[in-house]
C-alpha positions as a Python dict, from the first residue, in 0.01 Angstrom:
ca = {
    (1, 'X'): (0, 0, 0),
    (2, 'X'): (150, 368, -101),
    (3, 'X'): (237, 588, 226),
    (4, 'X'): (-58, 853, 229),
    (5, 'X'): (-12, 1180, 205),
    (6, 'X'): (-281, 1300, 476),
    (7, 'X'): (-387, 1104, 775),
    (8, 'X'): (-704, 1227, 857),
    (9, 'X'): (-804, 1141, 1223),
    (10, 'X'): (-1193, 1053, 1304),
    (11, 'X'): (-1246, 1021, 1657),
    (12, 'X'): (-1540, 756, 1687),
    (13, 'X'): (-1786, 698, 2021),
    (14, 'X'): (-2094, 420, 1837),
    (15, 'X'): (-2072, 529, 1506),
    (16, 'X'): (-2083, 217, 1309),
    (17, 'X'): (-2370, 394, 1133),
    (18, 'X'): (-2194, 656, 972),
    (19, 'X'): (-1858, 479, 906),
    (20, 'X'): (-1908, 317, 555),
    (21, 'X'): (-2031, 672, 377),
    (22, 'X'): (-1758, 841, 571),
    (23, 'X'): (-1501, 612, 459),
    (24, 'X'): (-1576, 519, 105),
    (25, 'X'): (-1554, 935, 46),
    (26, 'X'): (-1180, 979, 118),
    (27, 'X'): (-962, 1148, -106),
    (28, 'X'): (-684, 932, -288),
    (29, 'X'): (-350, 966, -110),
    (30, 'X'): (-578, 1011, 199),
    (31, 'X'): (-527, 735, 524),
    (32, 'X'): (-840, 699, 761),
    (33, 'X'): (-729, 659, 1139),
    (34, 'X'): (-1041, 597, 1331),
    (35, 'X'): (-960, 587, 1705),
    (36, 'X'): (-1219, 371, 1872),
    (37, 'X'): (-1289, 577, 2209),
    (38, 'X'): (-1507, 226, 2388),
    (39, 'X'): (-1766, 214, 2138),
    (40, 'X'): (-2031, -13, 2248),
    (41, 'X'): (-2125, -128, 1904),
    (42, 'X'): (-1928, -254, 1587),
    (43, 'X'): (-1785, 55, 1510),
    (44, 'X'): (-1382, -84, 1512),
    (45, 'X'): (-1511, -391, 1340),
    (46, 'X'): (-1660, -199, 1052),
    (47, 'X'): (-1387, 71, 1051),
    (48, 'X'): (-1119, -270, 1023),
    (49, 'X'): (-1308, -431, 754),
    (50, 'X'): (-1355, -148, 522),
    (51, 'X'): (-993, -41, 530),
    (52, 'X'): (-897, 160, 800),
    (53, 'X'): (-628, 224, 1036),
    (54, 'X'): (-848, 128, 1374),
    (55, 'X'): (-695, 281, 1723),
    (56, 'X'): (-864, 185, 2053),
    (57, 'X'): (-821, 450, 2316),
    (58, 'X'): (-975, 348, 2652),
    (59, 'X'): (-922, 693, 2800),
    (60, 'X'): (-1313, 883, 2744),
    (61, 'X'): (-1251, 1248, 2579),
    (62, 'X'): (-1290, 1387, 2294),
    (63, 'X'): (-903, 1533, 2335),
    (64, 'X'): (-775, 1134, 2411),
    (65, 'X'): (-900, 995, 2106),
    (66, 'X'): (-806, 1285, 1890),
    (67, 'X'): (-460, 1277, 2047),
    (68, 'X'): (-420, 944, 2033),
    (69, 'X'): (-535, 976, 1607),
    (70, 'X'): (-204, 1245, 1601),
    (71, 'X'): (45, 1030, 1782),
    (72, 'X'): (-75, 736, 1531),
    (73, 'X'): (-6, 884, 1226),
    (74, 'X'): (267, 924, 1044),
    (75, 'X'): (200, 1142, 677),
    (76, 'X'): (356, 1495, 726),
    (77, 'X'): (15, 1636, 716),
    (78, 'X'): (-287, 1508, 953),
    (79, 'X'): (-654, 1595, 916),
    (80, 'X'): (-916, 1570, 1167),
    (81, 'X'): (-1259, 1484, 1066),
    (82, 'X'): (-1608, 1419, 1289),
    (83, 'X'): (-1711, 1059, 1257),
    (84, 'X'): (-2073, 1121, 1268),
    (85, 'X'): (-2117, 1241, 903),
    (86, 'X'): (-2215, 1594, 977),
    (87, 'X'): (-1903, 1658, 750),
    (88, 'X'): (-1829, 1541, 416),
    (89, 'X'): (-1460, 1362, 337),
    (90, 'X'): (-1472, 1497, 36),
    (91, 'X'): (-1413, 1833, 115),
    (92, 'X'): (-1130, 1741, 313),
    (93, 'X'): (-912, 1923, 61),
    (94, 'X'): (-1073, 2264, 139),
    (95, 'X'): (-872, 2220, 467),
    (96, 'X'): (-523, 2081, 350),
    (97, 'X'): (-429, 2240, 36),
    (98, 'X'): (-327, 2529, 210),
    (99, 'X'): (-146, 2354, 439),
    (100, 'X'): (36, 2154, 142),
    (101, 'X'): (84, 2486, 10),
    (102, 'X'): (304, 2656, 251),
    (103, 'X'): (48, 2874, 270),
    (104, 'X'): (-65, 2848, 654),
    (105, 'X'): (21, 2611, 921),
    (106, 'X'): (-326, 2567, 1049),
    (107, 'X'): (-665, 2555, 865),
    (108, 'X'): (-961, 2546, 1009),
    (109, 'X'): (-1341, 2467, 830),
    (110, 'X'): (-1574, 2706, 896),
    (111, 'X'): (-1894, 2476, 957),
    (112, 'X'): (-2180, 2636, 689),
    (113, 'X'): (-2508, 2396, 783),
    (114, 'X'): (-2665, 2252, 474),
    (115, 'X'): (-2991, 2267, 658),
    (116, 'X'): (-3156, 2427, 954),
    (117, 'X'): (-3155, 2063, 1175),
    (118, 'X'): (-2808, 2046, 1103),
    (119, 'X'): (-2685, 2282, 1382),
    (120, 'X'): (-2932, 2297, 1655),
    (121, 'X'): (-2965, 2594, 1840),
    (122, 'X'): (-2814, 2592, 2110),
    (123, 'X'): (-2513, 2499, 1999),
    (124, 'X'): (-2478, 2768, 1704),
    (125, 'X'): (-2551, 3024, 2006),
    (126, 'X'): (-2229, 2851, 2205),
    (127, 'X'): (-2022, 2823, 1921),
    (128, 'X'): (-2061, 3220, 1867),
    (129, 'X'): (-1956, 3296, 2182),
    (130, 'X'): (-1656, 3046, 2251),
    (131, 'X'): (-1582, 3205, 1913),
    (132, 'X'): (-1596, 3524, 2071),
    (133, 'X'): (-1413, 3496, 2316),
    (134, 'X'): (-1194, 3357, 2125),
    (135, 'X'): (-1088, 3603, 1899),
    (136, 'X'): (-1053, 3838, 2202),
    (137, 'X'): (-808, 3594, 2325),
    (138, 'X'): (-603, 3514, 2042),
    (139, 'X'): (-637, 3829, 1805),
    (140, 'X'): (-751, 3600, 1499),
    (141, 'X'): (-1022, 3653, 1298),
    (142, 'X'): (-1222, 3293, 1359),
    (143, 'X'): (-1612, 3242, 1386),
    (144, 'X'): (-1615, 2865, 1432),
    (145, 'X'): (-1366, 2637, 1620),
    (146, 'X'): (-1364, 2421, 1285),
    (147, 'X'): (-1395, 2042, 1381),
    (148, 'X'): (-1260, 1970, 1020),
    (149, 'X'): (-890, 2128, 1046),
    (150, 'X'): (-542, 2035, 870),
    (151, 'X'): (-190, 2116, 1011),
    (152, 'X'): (186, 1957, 972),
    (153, 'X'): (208, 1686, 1211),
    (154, 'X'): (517, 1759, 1325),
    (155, 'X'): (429, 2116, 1415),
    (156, 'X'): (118, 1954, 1568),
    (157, 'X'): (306, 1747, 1776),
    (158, 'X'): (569, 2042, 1924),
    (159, 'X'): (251, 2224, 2059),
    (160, 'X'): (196, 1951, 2314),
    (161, 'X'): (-155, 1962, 2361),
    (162, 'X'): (-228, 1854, 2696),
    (163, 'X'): (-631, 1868, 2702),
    (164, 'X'): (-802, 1554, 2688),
    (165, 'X'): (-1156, 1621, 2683),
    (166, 'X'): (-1357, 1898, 2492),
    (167, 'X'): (-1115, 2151, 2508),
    (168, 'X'): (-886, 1977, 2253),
    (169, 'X'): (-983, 2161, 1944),
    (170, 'X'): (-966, 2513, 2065),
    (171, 'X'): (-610, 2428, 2261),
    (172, 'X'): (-495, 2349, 1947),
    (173, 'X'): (-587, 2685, 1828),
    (174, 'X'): (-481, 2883, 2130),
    (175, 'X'): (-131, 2750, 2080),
    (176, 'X'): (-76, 2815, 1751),
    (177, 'X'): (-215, 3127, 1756),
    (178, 'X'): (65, 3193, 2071),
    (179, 'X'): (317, 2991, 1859),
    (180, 'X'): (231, 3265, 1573),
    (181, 'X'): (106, 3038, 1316),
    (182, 'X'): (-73, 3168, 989),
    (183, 'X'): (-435, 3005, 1073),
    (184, 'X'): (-700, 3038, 786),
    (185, 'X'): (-1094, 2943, 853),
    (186, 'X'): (-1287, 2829, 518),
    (187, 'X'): (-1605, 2727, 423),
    (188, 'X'): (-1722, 2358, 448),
    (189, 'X'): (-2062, 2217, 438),
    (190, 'X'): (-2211, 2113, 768),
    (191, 'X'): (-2516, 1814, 707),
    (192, 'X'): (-2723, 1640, 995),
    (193, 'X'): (-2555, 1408, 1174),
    (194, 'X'): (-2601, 995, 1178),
    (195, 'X'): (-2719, 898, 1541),
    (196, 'X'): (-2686, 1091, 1867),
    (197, 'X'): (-2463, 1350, 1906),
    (198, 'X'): (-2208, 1339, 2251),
    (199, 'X'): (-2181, 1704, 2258),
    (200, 'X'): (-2330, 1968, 2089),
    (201, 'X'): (-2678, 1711, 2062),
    (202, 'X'): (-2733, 1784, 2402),
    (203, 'X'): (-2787, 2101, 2619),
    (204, 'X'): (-2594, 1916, 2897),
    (205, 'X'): (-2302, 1815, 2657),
    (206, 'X'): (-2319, 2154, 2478),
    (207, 'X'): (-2257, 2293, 2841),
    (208, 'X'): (-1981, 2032, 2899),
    (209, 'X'): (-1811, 2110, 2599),
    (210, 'X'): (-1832, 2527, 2711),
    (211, 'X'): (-1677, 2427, 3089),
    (212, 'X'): (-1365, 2311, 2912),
    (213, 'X'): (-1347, 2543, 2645),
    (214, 'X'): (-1396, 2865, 2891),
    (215, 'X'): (-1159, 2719, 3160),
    (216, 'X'): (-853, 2724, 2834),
    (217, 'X'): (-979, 3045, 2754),
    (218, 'X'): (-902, 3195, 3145),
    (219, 'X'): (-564, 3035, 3113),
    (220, 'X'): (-474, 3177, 2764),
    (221, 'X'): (-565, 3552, 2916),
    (222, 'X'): (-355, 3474, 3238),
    (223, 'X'): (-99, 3416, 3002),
    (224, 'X'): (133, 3758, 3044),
    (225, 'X'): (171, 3788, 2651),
    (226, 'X'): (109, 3575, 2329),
    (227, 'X'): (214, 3681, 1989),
    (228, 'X'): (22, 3619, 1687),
    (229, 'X'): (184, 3630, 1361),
    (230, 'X'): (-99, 3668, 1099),
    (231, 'X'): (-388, 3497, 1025),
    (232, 'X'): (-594, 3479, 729),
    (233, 'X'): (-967, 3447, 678),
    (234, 'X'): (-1107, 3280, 315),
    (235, 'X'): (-1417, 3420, 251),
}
């Protein structure tokens, strides 16, 4: 088998549902690395049997699995990707081109529902104000904390991101916004999930997911300084 040339990470919690659209709409030169995170159903079996690389992380957290997806692969680029099929494979590329390019060091998709059941409520009204506050924090120009995303993996791996739970994905952001990475936010689609959702589904998950975001967010502004050295916004 050819090395890949993006290892796109898909943390999984019961998503044997979702897993055989999700993986038969990978790019070519693209590796899936689905990180089992104790699924009760057959979602490593299915992942296994239609190709992929399967991880099993015991540890619950959104930030295990997804860390565990980074330290697994080994292409110079690494993707990460929602295994529920709210986002589309295929658009993977919106995300790492510019990456491939040169052209930033993070990317970040900028989730643009497809339909009004695709993003419920309360969780578009969260999102705007983690992003918020996030833009005070960092000085970049972000509106969504883009679940699809592309970066180098071995700049990935020098940020040591130590969150394991739903922090992870805007970590990742504070520190290379402090590291002064180029960061760019584009458009991708955003469909109704397959199944339940763990976080934003939920008001109690959706308030989870804001308890671990906010509590990074006070840390990044007790920082004394951060620099930020650009970022870029596709419109």
């Amino acid at each position: 088998m050819p090395e890949s040339r993006v290892d796109v990470v898909f943390p999984c919690l019961n998503e044997e549902g979702a897993l055989p659209w999700l993986l038969s709409r990978l790019p070519e030169g693209y590796r899936a690395i689905v990180v089992d995170n104790g699924s009760t159903d057959r979602s490593a079996e299915v992942a296994r049997e239609l190709g992929a690389t399967v991880v099993h992380e015991p540890r619950r957290g959104f930030g295990s699995a997804a860390h565990a997806g980074l330290l697994a692969a080994t292409a110079p680029i690494v993707a990460f990707c929602d295994a529920d099929a709210s986002m589309d494979p295929a658009d993977l590329p919106l995300v790492v081109d510019p990456v491939a390019a040169g052209a930033v060091e993070l990317a970040l998709g900028r989730r643009r529902p497809t339909t009004r059941s695709a993003w419920p409520a309360h969780a578009r009204v969260a999102n705007w104000a983690l992003a918020q506050m996030m833009r005070d924090a960092t000085g970049v120009d972000l509106h969504d904390l883009g679940p699809m995303r592309a970066a180098g993996r071995p700049a990935l791996l020098a940020l040591e991101l130590a969150d394991r739970r739903s922090g992870y994905p805007l970590e990742m952001v504070l520190r290379a916004s402090a590291t002064g990475w180029r960061i760019r936010e584009v458009d991708t689609p955003y469909s109704p999930r397959v199944g339940r959702s763990k976080v934003t589904g939920t008001v109690r998950g959706t308030f989870t997911a804001i308890k671990d975001m906010s509590r990074l967010l006070a840390a990044e502004r007790r920082r004394p300084s951060h620099s930020v050295r650009g970022s870029e916004r596709q419109r």
